[in-house]
Amino acid sequence: MAELGYEVLGLDIDVDKVRRLAGGDLPIHENGLGALLRNGLESGRLGFTTSFEEAAAFGDVHFLCLGTPQSADGHAADTSQLDAAVDALAPHLVRPCLVVGKSTVPVGTADRLARRLQELAPAGTGADLAWNPEFLREGFAVEDTLRPDRIVLGVRTAQAERTLRELYRPLGGPPCVVTDFATAELVKTAANSFLATKISYINAMAELCEAVDADVVALAEALSHDDRIGKRFLHPGIGFGGGCLPKDIRAFRARAEELGVGHALAFLGEVDAINTRRRERAVELARDLAGGSLENCPVAVLGAAFKPDSDDIRDSPALAVAKALAGEGARVSVYDPAALDNARKSCPELGYAGSAVEAATGARVTLLLTEWADFTGLDPVALGTVSGERNIVDGRNVLDAAAWRTAGWNYRAPGRP
Ligand code: UDX
């Protein structure tokens, strides 16, 4: 928003985070975002605070960008951060303004928050609410924000629609869908569920391929030439993770059940189960290569982030596999270009290395579990000279199987002969 020319004040209750951001230090790994942060600070258009009072006095538009993680005690989304933000902000809203929800929420949340806002805000009905989900991908967050493929506006007043259209005008003209609160909320969970389903579909095909020694990579390629199917999100491997897809399909299902239409989304339970089985398959392949037991086996794990170009380890398939390997007695050494600090904090029981080569040195099995470019470009000949045994599991189906086999490696990958 500061890049588009607006005056922006960012608020967080985490004092340390706010201090770092105000000093130009980005607390997460996200391509291109550090430069935008520093531009914003230098231009004077971007600042940070921990004060709701200051934010309320400052803004005409207030974006709510809070996390809605999976509840500690079930599959539903935990909206407590969002509720707390509205409760803290609303009592300071004394003049007309627009509060805009960006978070991924159970359908019905916007309606509840709109009522809460009007109850608590001194501006009363002058404090309007809109729901405007974001669709950004980690690693491409800046690109997806500045060049979105669509904008969805859930609004109840013409004024809210005008304000948001005007606000997004500098983005050019991406398609804009104007709709009600419930539909806007559903778009996000429906989109993520579709993507998760596509990944699990090809991973289910991988299970079939494994039963008959067929090749899921060739199968996926053949499917992808049909424009109606397409090739995106049809990449087989150890499945999806992250802070969005896994918890969103679970929360979507939980909400459907509350609404009495659980049967409509029952298939998402299978999407989730297929995804979990892919992690187990990676462990199975490693165990096979180790000769049937991982007890005391030195194993290299390349990748800890849930996807490349991110330091996010939330529900990371790579870390889940690393933990399962360690659970079977393997001596695991993990390397990741960006997520090592986060991984160490979350899984102190695992071993860590300072490079891919260091992790693989002496390893009897090496697993590539996050497809960082650093790993896909690894030289099988060079790595073969340091590894204990030339056994590789290509958990993301990104290596050139022939090149690795030629270099003397036993190459295994999910869904491939
Ligand atoms: C996702 C949605 O793509 C985005 O639109 C939404 O706003 C937030 O959630 P993100 O969590 O950043 O974005 O990751 P995404 O690129 O969707 O990948 C999710 C997971 O699926 C990763 O673990 C990735 O490795 C895996 N994946 C993706 C596959 O296993 N196969 C594929 O073909 C694509």
Tab-separated table of C-alpha atoms and ligand atoms in Angstrom:
chain	number	residue	atom	x	y	z
A	1	MET	CA	0.000	0.000	0.000
A	2	ALA	CA	2.886	2.377	0.738
A	3	GLU	CA	4.394	1.385	-2.627
A	4	LEU	CA	1.120	2.417	-4.297
A	5	GLY	CA	1.476	5.855	-2.731
A	6	TYR	CA	-0.664	5.582	0.395
A	7	GLU	CA	0.258	6.676	3.905
A	8	VAL	CA	0.438	3.443	5.884
A	9	LEU	CA	0.724	2.659	9.569
A	10	GLY	CA	1.276	-1.001	10.435
A	11	LEU	CA	0.157	-2.259	13.828
A	12	ASP	CA	1.198	-5.372	15.710
A	13	ILE	CA	0.969	-6.270	19.380
A	14	ASP	CA	4.445	-7.845	19.194
A	15	VAL	CA	6.710	-5.021	20.380
A	16	ASP	CA	9.860	-6.704	19.122
A	17	LYS	CA	8.431	-7.241	15.634
A	18	VAL	CA	7.321	-3.617	15.431
A	19	ARG	CA	10.765	-2.444	16.525
A	20	ARG	CA	12.458	-4.595	13.877
A	21	LEU	CA	10.099	-3.468	11.115
A	22	ALA	CA	10.525	0.190	12.057
A	23	GLY	CA	14.274	-0.346	11.731
A	24	GLY	CA	13.907	-1.851	8.242
A	25	ASP	CA	14.562	-5.421	9.402
A	26	LEU	CA	12.076	-7.869	7.892
A	27	PRO	CA	11.243	-10.671	10.368
A	28	ILE	CA	10.324	-13.166	7.600
A	29	HIS	CA	11.936	-14.426	4.393
A	30	GLU	CA	9.889	-13.119	1.455
A	31	ASN	CA	11.338	-12.227	-1.955
A	32	GLY	CA	11.341	-8.490	-2.658
A	33	LEU	CA	9.574	-7.502	0.556
A	34	GLY	CA	12.680	-6.187	2.339
A	35	ALA	CA	13.251	-3.629	-0.431
A	36	LEU	CA	9.621	-2.485	-0.266
A	37	LEU	CA	9.860	-2.144	3.512
A	38	ARG	CA	12.962	0.039	3.244
A	39	ASN	CA	11.451	2.110	0.387
A	40	GLY	CA	8.365	2.717	2.479
A	41	LEU	CA	10.361	3.769	5.528
A	42	GLU	CA	12.637	6.064	3.491
A	43	SER	CA	9.708	7.714	1.701
A	44	GLY	CA	8.133	8.422	5.093
A	45	ARG	CA	4.886	6.798	3.893
A	46	LEU	CA	5.285	3.688	6.064
A	47	GLY	CA	5.451	3.529	9.852
A	48	PHE	CA	4.708	1.041	12.620
A	49	THR	CA	3.047	1.178	16.005
A	50	THR	CA	1.663	-0.970	18.797
A	51	SER	CA	-1.046	1.562	19.653
A	52	PHE	CA	-4.634	0.874	18.554
A	53	GLU	CA	-5.545	4.421	19.516
A	54	GLU	CA	-2.901	5.816	17.169
A	55	ALA	CA	-3.967	3.472	14.358
A	56	ALA	CA	-7.626	4.414	14.778
A	57	ALA	CA	-6.841	8.132	14.639
A	58	PHE	CA	-4.568	7.623	11.619
A	59	GLY	CA	-6.543	5.432	9.211
A	60	ASP	CA	-9.512	5.913	6.926
A	61	VAL	CA	-9.211	2.241	5.969
A	62	HIS	CA	-8.140	-0.458	8.446
A	63	PHE	CA	-6.989	-3.809	7.074
A	64	LEU	CA	-7.333	-6.813	9.365
A	65	CYS	CA	-4.533	-9.218	8.355
A	66	LEU	CA	-4.516	-11.625	11.269
A	67	GLY	CA	-3.748	-15.305	11.303
A	68	THR	CA	-6.546	-17.847	11.724
A	69	PRO	CA	-4.628	-21.013	12.610
A	70	GLN	CA	-6.132	-24.415	13.326
A	71	SER	CA	-7.630	-24.589	16.835
A	72	ALA	CA	-5.576	-26.370	19.459
A	73	ASP	CA	-8.463	-28.766	20.164
A	74	GLY	CA	-9.931	-29.577	16.760
A	75	HIS	CA	-10.122	-28.843	13.040
A	76	ALA	CA	-11.975	-25.526	13.165
A	77	ALA	CA	-10.192	-22.216	12.581
A	78	ASP	CA	-9.198	-20.228	15.644
A	79	THR	CA	-10.389	-16.663	14.994
A	80	SER	CA	-9.365	-15.302	18.394
A	81	GLN	CA	-6.625	-13.032	16.989
A	82	LEU	CA	-9.150	-11.423	14.657
A	83	ASP	CA	-11.767	-11.019	17.397
A	84	ALA	CA	-9.188	-9.497	19.732
A	85	ALA	CA	-8.068	-7.012	17.048
A	86	VAL	CA	-11.622	-5.822	16.396
A	87	ASP	CA	-12.300	-5.554	20.133
A	88	ALA	CA	-9.136	-3.482	20.600
A	89	LEU	CA	-9.571	-1.226	17.567
A	90	ALA	CA	-13.314	-0.556	17.492
A	91	PRO	CA	-13.635	1.488	20.728
A	92	HIS	CA	-11.228	4.046	19.199
A	93	LEU	CA	-13.112	4.460	15.902
A	94	VAL	CA	-14.745	7.828	16.439
A	95	ARG	CA	-15.101	8.929	12.805
A	96	PRO	CA	-16.423	7.188	9.676
A	97	CYS	CA	-14.005	4.580	8.324
A	98	LEU	CA	-13.849	1.244	6.528
A	99	VAL	CA	-12.551	-1.881	8.257
A	100	VAL	CA	-11.465	-4.498	5.696
A	101	GLY	CA	-11.009	-8.162	6.566
A	102	LYS	CA	-8.221	-9.976	4.680
A	103	SER	CA	-7.991	-13.073	6.879
A	104	THR	CA	-9.176	-16.527	5.810
A	105	VAL	CA	-12.210	-17.164	8.000
A	106	PRO	CA	-15.098	-19.559	8.568
A	107	VAL	CA	-18.103	-18.304	6.596
A	108	GLY	CA	-20.246	-16.147	8.882
A	109	THR	CA	-17.320	-14.413	10.595
A	110	ALA	CA	-17.676	-11.129	8.680
A	111	ASP	CA	-21.326	-10.833	9.653
A	112	ARG	CA	-20.430	-11.395	13.310
A	113	LEU	CA	-17.553	-8.883	13.181
A	114	ALA	CA	-19.716	-6.243	11.473
A	115	ARG	CA	-22.188	-6.437	14.356
A	116	ARG	CA	-19.387	-6.312	16.933
A	117	LEU	CA	-17.838	-3.297	15.211
A	118	GLN	CA	-21.042	-1.300	15.247
A	119	GLU	CA	-21.665	-2.246	18.847
A	120	LEU	CA	-18.235	-1.079	20.027
A	121	ALA	CA	-17.335	1.813	17.692
A	122	PRO	CA	-18.345	5.304	18.833
A	123	ALA	CA	-18.823	6.036	15.090
A	124	GLY	CA	-21.636	3.416	15.079
A	125	THR	CA	-22.820	2.617	11.557
A	126	GLY	CA	-20.098	4.986	10.315
A	127	ALA	CA	-17.635	2.181	11.011
A	128	ASP	CA	-18.364	-0.007	7.966
A	129	LEU	CA	-16.948	-3.482	7.284
A	130	ALA	CA	-15.919	-5.174	4.021
A	131	TRP	CA	-14.457	-8.614	3.322
A	132	ASN	CA	-11.630	-8.656	0.795
A	133	PRO	CA	-9.671	-11.941	0.872
A	134	GLU	CA	-6.093	-12.080	-0.385
A	135	PHE	CA	-4.767	-14.908	-2.546
A	136	LEU	CA	-1.028	-14.350	-2.241
A	137	ARG	CA	1.420	-17.214	-2.308
A	138	GLU	CA	4.454	-17.240	-0.059
A	139	GLY	CA	7.557	-16.603	-2.107
A	140	PHE	CA	5.490	-14.560	-4.602
A	141	ALA	CA	3.654	-12.412	-2.081
A	142	VAL	CA	4.829	-9.054	-3.447
A	143	GLU	CA	4.078	-9.996	-7.045
A	144	ASP	CA	0.653	-11.420	-6.139
A	145	THR	CA	-0.213	-8.310	-4.120
A	146	LEU	CA	0.866	-5.733	-6.691
A	147	ARG	CA	-0.405	-7.754	-9.659
A	148	PRO	CA	-3.365	-9.771	-8.349
A	149	ASP	CA	-5.266	-12.019	-10.771
A	150	ARG	CA	-8.557	-10.929	-9.213
A	151	ILE	CA	-10.008	-8.793	-6.470
A	152	VAL	CA	-12.979	-9.980	-4.445
A	153	LEU	CA	-15.025	-7.412	-2.561
A	154	GLY	CA	-17.622	-8.556	-0.052
A	155	VAL	CA	-19.553	-5.389	0.756
A	156	ARG	CA	-22.860	-4.245	2.199
A	157	THR	CA	-22.749	-0.584	1.216
A	158	ALA	CA	-22.114	1.290	-2.029
A	159	GLN	CA	-19.672	3.502	-0.126
A	160	ALA	CA	-17.532	0.502	0.873
A	161	GLU	CA	-17.391	-0.662	-2.757
A	162	ARG	CA	-16.424	2.842	-3.942
A	163	THR	CA	-13.689	3.152	-1.313
A	164	LEU	CA	-12.120	-0.199	-2.195
A	165	ARG	CA	-12.344	0.299	-5.964
A	166	GLU	CA	-10.656	3.679	-5.549
A	167	LEU	CA	-8.010	2.180	-3.244
A	168	TYR	CA	-7.082	-0.563	-5.721
A	169	ARG	CA	-7.195	1.701	-8.804
A	170	PRO	CA	-3.381	2.009	-8.973
A	171	LEU	CA	-3.245	-1.774	-9.614
A	172	GLY	CA	-4.760	-1.325	-13.073
A	173	GLY	CA	-7.778	-3.378	-13.855
A	174	PRO	CA	-7.680	-6.923	-12.489
A	175	PRO	CA	-11.107	-8.590	-12.654
A	176	CYS	CA	-13.167	-7.493	-9.680
A	177	VAL	CA	-15.987	-9.602	-8.230
A	178	VAL	CA	-18.332	-7.649	-5.984
A	179	THR	CA	-20.448	-9.822	-3.765
A	180	ASP	CA	-21.896	-10.387	-0.290
A	181	PHE	CA	-19.894	-11.201	2.855
A	182	ALA	CA	-20.544	-14.943	2.853
A	183	THR	CA	-19.560	-15.440	-0.789
A	184	ALA	CA	-16.388	-13.391	-0.353
A	185	GLU	CA	-15.406	-15.506	2.661
A	186	LEU	CA	-16.160	-18.733	0.782
A	187	VAL	CA	-14.082	-17.772	-2.279
A	188	LYS	CA	-10.846	-18.091	-0.331
A	189	THR	CA	-11.529	-21.450	1.291
A	190	ALA	CA	-13.037	-22.790	-1.950
A	191	ALA	CA	-9.924	-21.729	-3.892
A	192	ASN	CA	-7.495	-23.297	-1.429
A	193	SER	CA	-9.565	-26.489	-1.224
A	194	PHE	CA	-9.553	-26.780	-4.999
A	195	LEU	CA	-5.757	-26.409	-5.094
A	196	ALA	CA	-5.301	-28.976	-2.308
A	197	THR	CA	-7.645	-31.364	-4.130
A	198	LYS	CA	-5.655	-31.021	-7.348
A	199	ILE	CA	-2.413	-31.887	-5.539
A	200	SER	CA	-3.978	-34.840	-3.732
A	201	TYR	CA	-5.544	-36.033	-6.990
A	202	ILE	CA	-2.157	-36.416	-8.653
A	203	ASN	CA	-0.719	-37.901	-5.462
A	204	ALA	CA	-3.541	-40.474	-5.444
A	205	MET	CA	-2.501	-41.314	-9.018
A	206	ALA	CA	1.031	-41.718	-7.642
A	207	GLU	CA	-0.278	-44.381	-5.247
A	208	LEU	CA	-1.797	-46.224	-8.176
A	209	CYS	CA	1.386	-45.883	-10.199
A	210	GLU	CA	3.329	-47.410	-7.316
A	211	ALA	CA	1.049	-50.472	-7.400
A	212	VAL	CA	1.782	-51.176	-11.080
A	213	ASP	CA	5.256	-49.690	-11.596
A	214	ALA	CA	3.905	-46.828	-13.700
A	215	ASP	CA	5.354	-43.306	-13.777
A	216	VAL	CA	3.236	-40.523	-12.262
A	217	VAL	CA	5.510	-37.797	-13.651
A	218	ALA	CA	4.856	-38.934	-17.215
A	219	LEU	CA	1.171	-39.384	-16.352
A	220	ALA	CA	0.943	-35.817	-14.984
A	221	GLU	CA	2.661	-34.438	-18.055
A	222	ALA	CA	0.259	-36.243	-20.359
A	223	LEU	CA	-2.738	-34.960	-18.357
A	224	SER	CA	-1.398	-31.413	-18.369
A	225	HIS	CA	-1.551	-31.068	-22.162
A	226	ASP	CA	-5.317	-31.012	-21.816
A	227	ASP	CA	-6.001	-27.294	-21.288
A	228	ARG	CA	-9.028	-28.144	-19.188
A	229	ILE	CA	-6.751	-29.847	-16.673
A	230	GLY	CA	-3.596	-27.739	-16.989
A	231	LYS	CA	-0.247	-28.421	-15.359
A	232	ARG	CA	-0.269	-26.145	-12.332
A	233	PHE	CA	-0.722	-27.787	-8.931
A	234	LEU	CA	-0.439	-31.164	-10.623
A	235	HIS	CA	3.082	-31.799	-9.407
A	236	PRO	CA	3.324	-35.108	-7.494
A	237	GLY	CA	5.527	-35.522	-4.451
A	238	ILE	CA	5.295	-35.526	-0.678
A	239	GLY	CA	2.270	-33.249	-0.773
A	240	PHE	CA	1.164	-29.871	0.466
A	241	GLY	CA	1.913	-28.121	3.723
A	242	GLY	CA	2.178	-24.571	5.011
A	243	GLY	CA	0.048	-22.227	7.032
A	244	CYS	CA	-2.846	-22.282	4.556
A	245	LEU	CA	-3.837	-25.358	2.554
A	246	PRO	CA	-3.831	-27.995	5.346
A	247	LYS	CA	-5.629	-25.947	7.966
A	248	ASP	CA	-7.992	-24.367	5.443
A	249	ILE	CA	-9.366	-27.686	4.170
A	250	ARG	CA	-9.865	-28.856	7.760
A	251	ALA	CA	-11.558	-25.623	8.847
A	252	PHE	CA	-13.720	-25.593	5.714
A	253	ARG	CA	-14.942	-29.105	6.504
A	254	ALA	CA	-15.512	-28.300	10.158
A	255	ARG	CA	-17.595	-25.256	9.207
A	256	ALA	CA	-19.619	-27.237	6.653
A	257	GLU	CA	-20.433	-29.742	9.385
A	258	GLU	CA	-21.590	-26.966	11.725
A	259	LEU	CA	-23.829	-25.729	8.915
A	260	GLY	CA	-25.360	-29.197	8.438
A	261	VAL	CA	-23.765	-29.756	5.011
A	262	GLY	CA	-20.747	-31.785	6.100
A	263	HIS	CA	-21.485	-34.358	3.370
A	264	ALA	CA	-20.703	-31.746	0.691
A	265	LEU	CA	-17.096	-31.463	1.819
A	266	ALA	CA	-16.535	-34.997	3.127
A	267	PHE	CA	-14.123	-35.561	0.203
A	268	LEU	CA	-11.719	-33.043	1.754
A	269	GLY	CA	-11.114	-35.626	4.491
A	270	GLU	CA	-9.769	-37.933	1.774
A	271	VAL	CA	-7.711	-35.098	0.270
A	272	ASP	CA	-6.109	-34.662	3.700
A	273	ALA	CA	-5.575	-38.423	4.163
A	274	ILE	CA	-3.901	-38.835	0.749
A	275	ASN	CA	-1.615	-35.930	1.641
A	276	THR	CA	-0.600	-37.510	4.960
A	277	ARG	CA	0.073	-40.867	3.296
A	278	ARG	CA	2.574	-39.209	0.928
A	279	ARG	CA	4.727	-38.218	3.903
A	280	GLU	CA	4.639	-41.817	5.111
A	281	ARG	CA	5.613	-42.993	1.619
A	282	ALA	CA	8.789	-40.864	1.726
A	283	VAL	CA	9.765	-42.552	4.998
A	284	GLU	CA	9.029	-45.966	3.461
A	285	LEU	CA	11.290	-45.230	0.481
A	286	ALA	CA	14.097	-44.141	2.804
A	287	ARG	CA	13.657	-47.245	4.960
A	288	ASP	CA	13.815	-49.476	1.858
A	289	LEU	CA	17.007	-47.801	0.678
A	290	ALA	CA	18.513	-48.221	4.148
A	291	GLY	CA	17.903	-51.971	3.869
A	292	GLY	CA	14.740	-52.260	5.951
A	293	SER	CA	15.611	-50.354	9.132
A	294	LEU	CA	16.510	-46.751	9.881
A	295	GLU	CA	17.824	-47.527	13.353
A	296	ASN	CA	21.043	-45.543	13.826
A	297	CYS	CA	21.168	-44.775	10.094
A	298	PRO	CA	22.761	-41.423	9.117
A	299	VAL	CA	20.192	-39.635	6.936
A	300	ALA	CA	20.434	-36.273	5.159
A	301	VAL	CA	17.268	-34.211	4.787
A	302	LEU	CA	17.472	-31.410	2.220
A	303	GLY	CA	14.738	-28.911	2.988
A	304	ALA	CA	12.812	-27.824	6.062
A	305	ALA	CA	10.538	-25.071	4.703
A	306	PHE	CA	7.113	-26.160	3.412
A	307	LYS	CA	8.062	-24.777	0.002
A	308	PRO	CA	11.103	-23.120	-1.590
A	309	ASP	CA	11.760	-19.366	-1.227
A	310	SER	CA	10.199	-19.341	2.211
A	311	ASP	CA	11.381	-19.790	5.798
A	312	ASP	CA	7.908	-20.966	6.823
A	313	ILE	CA	7.888	-24.369	8.501
A	314	ARG	CA	4.220	-24.483	9.468
A	315	ASP	CA	2.920	-27.997	8.727
A	316	SER	CA	6.001	-28.562	6.569
A	317	PRO	CA	6.004	-31.964	4.839
A	318	ALA	CA	9.824	-31.903	4.903
A	319	LEU	CA	10.026	-31.475	8.674
A	320	ALA	CA	7.242	-33.989	9.273
A	321	VAL	CA	9.233	-36.570	7.299
A	322	ALA	CA	12.464	-35.613	9.111
A	323	LYS	CA	10.736	-36.122	12.462
A	324	ALA	CA	9.286	-39.473	11.378
A	325	LEU	CA	12.743	-40.635	10.232
A	326	ALA	CA	14.215	-39.630	13.583
A	327	GLY	CA	11.297	-41.412	15.246
A	328	GLU	CA	12.488	-44.631	13.586
A	329	GLY	CA	15.966	-44.146	15.012
A	330	ALA	CA	17.661	-42.389	12.073
A	331	ARG	CA	20.414	-39.874	12.828
A	332	VAL	CA	18.965	-37.002	10.807
A	333	SER	CA	20.925	-34.017	9.521
A	334	VAL	CA	18.718	-31.269	8.068
A	335	TYR	CA	19.770	-28.386	5.835
A	336	ASP	CA	17.607	-25.581	4.426
A	337	PRO	CA	18.769	-22.307	2.826
A	338	ALA	CA	16.323	-20.124	4.818
A	339	ALA	CA	14.346	-22.103	7.396
A	340	LEU	CA	17.122	-23.500	9.609
A	341	ASP	CA	16.551	-21.097	12.514
A	342	ASN	CA	12.829	-21.771	12.545
A	343	ALA	CA	13.382	-25.524	12.218
A	344	ARG	CA	15.916	-25.583	15.061
A	345	LYS	CA	13.506	-23.765	17.363
A	346	SER	CA	10.612	-26.037	16.497
A	347	CYS	CA	12.502	-29.375	16.319
A	348	PRO	CA	15.560	-29.127	18.569
A	349	GLU	CA	15.723	-32.932	18.631
A	350	LEU	CA	16.921	-33.086	14.985
A	351	GLY	CA	20.499	-32.573	13.776
A	352	TYR	CA	21.328	-29.641	11.506
A	353	ALA	CA	24.019	-28.869	8.927
A	354	GLY	CA	25.366	-25.658	7.398
A	355	SER	CA	25.072	-26.804	3.766
A	356	ALA	CA	23.590	-29.542	1.587
A	357	VAL	CA	27.023	-31.113	1.163
A	358	GLU	CA	27.642	-31.092	4.917
A	359	ALA	CA	24.239	-32.729	5.544
A	360	ALA	CA	24.929	-35.426	2.934
A	361	THR	CA	28.460	-36.148	4.088
A	362	GLY	CA	28.514	-39.713	5.380
A	363	ALA	CA	24.750	-40.130	4.926
A	364	ARG	CA	23.489	-43.561	3.954
A	365	VAL	CA	20.262	-42.060	2.587
A	366	THR	CA	19.679	-38.509	1.303
A	367	LEU	CA	16.153	-37.130	0.899
A	368	LEU	CA	15.289	-34.035	-1.135
A	369	LEU	CA	12.100	-32.779	0.507
A	370	THR	CA	11.822	-29.069	-0.441
A	371	GLU	CA	12.584	-28.160	-4.037
A	372	TRP	CA	14.936	-25.197	-3.493
A	373	ALA	CA	16.872	-24.337	-6.679
A	374	ASP	CA	20.072	-24.961	-4.658
A	375	PHE	CA	19.037	-28.607	-4.373
A	376	THR	CA	17.620	-29.233	-7.835
A	377	GLY	CA	20.977	-28.040	-9.206
A	378	LEU	CA	23.059	-30.384	-7.034
A	379	ASP	CA	25.728	-32.340	-8.907
A	380	PRO	CA	25.151	-36.086	-8.314
A	381	VAL	CA	28.783	-36.906	-9.094
A	382	ALA	CA	30.189	-34.424	-6.568
A	383	LEU	CA	27.630	-35.346	-3.898
A	384	GLY	CA	28.393	-39.022	-4.487
A	385	THR	CA	32.010	-38.472	-3.427
A	386	VAL	CA	31.021	-37.275	0.081
A	387	SER	CA	27.917	-39.337	0.832
A	388	GLY	CA	28.271	-42.582	2.777
A	389	GLU	CA	26.047	-44.480	0.323
A	390	ARG	CA	24.494	-43.270	-2.920
A	391	ASN	CA	20.835	-43.566	-1.976
A	392	ILE	CA	18.513	-40.694	-2.824
A	393	VAL	CA	14.791	-40.115	-2.295
A	394	ASP	CA	13.558	-37.343	-4.578
A	395	GLY	CA	10.498	-36.405	-2.541
A	396	ARG	CA	9.491	-33.623	-4.924
A	397	ASN	CA	10.138	-35.338	-8.258
A	398	VAL	CA	12.485	-32.589	-9.400
A	399	LEU	CA	15.796	-34.352	-10.059
A	400	ASP	CA	16.939	-35.836	-13.349
A	401	ALA	CA	16.550	-39.512	-12.441
A	402	ALA	CA	18.754	-40.691	-15.328
A	403	ALA	CA	21.637	-38.370	-14.362
A	404	TRP	CA	21.549	-39.531	-10.736
A	405	ARG	CA	21.403	-43.205	-11.727
A	406	THR	CA	24.280	-42.719	-14.158
A	407	ALA	CA	26.290	-41.232	-11.294
A	408	GLY	CA	25.743	-44.471	-9.383
A	409	TRP	CA	22.835	-43.470	-7.154
A	410	ASN	CA	19.878	-45.660	-6.200
A	411	TYR	CA	17.191	-43.155	-7.119
A	412	ARG	CA	13.673	-43.491	-5.660
A	413	ALA	CA	10.771	-41.067	-5.924
A	414	PRO	CA	7.084	-41.199	-4.994
A	415	GLY	CA	4.940	-42.536	-7.822
A	416	ARG	CA	7.823	-43.625	-10.030
A	417	PRO	CA	9.246	-47.035	-10.850
B	1	UDX	C1	-1.569	-21.063	-0.877
B	1	UDX	C2	-2.361	-20.619	-2.102
B	1	UDX	O1	-1.667	-21.035	-3.298
B	1	UDX	C3	-2.551	-19.116	-2.091
B	1	UDX	O2	-3.345	-18.708	-3.208
B	1	UDX	C4	-3.233	-18.727	-0.785
B	1	UDX	O3	-3.413	-17.325	-0.716
B	1	UDX	C5	-2.410	-19.214	0.403
B	1	UDX	O4	-2.202	-20.620	0.312
B	1	UDX	P1	1.029	-21.042	-0.192
B	1	UDX	O5	0.613	-21.589	1.137
B	1	UDX	O6	2.052	-19.956	-0.248
B	1	UDX	O7	-0.247	-20.493	-0.985
B	1	UDX	O8	1.631	-22.294	-0.999
B	1	UDX	P2	1.346	-23.008	-2.405
B	1	UDX	O9	2.214	-22.455	-3.450
B	1	UDX	O10	-0.117	-23.078	-2.685
B	1	UDX	O11	1.882	-24.469	-2.064
B	1	UDX	C6	1.286	-25.218	-1.004
B	1	UDX	C7	1.947	-26.537	-0.843
B	1	UDX	O12	1.603	-27.400	-1.919
B	1	UDX	C8	3.471	-26.524	-0.784
B	1	UDX	O13	3.892	-27.377	0.253
B	1	UDX	C9	3.877	-27.058	-2.141
B	1	UDX	O14	5.125	-27.706	-2.103
B	1	UDX	C10	2.749	-28.031	-2.438
B	1	UDX	N1	2.513	-28.277	-3.876
B	1	UDX	C11	2.162	-27.257	-4.705
B	1	UDX	C12	2.622	-29.571	-4.370
B	1	UDX	O15	2.932	-30.515	-3.645
B	1	UDX	N2	2.363	-29.780	-5.710
B	1	UDX	C13	2.000	-28.788	-6.561
B	1	UDX	O16	1.780	-29.062	-7.745
B	1	UDX	C14	1.903	-27.476	-6.035
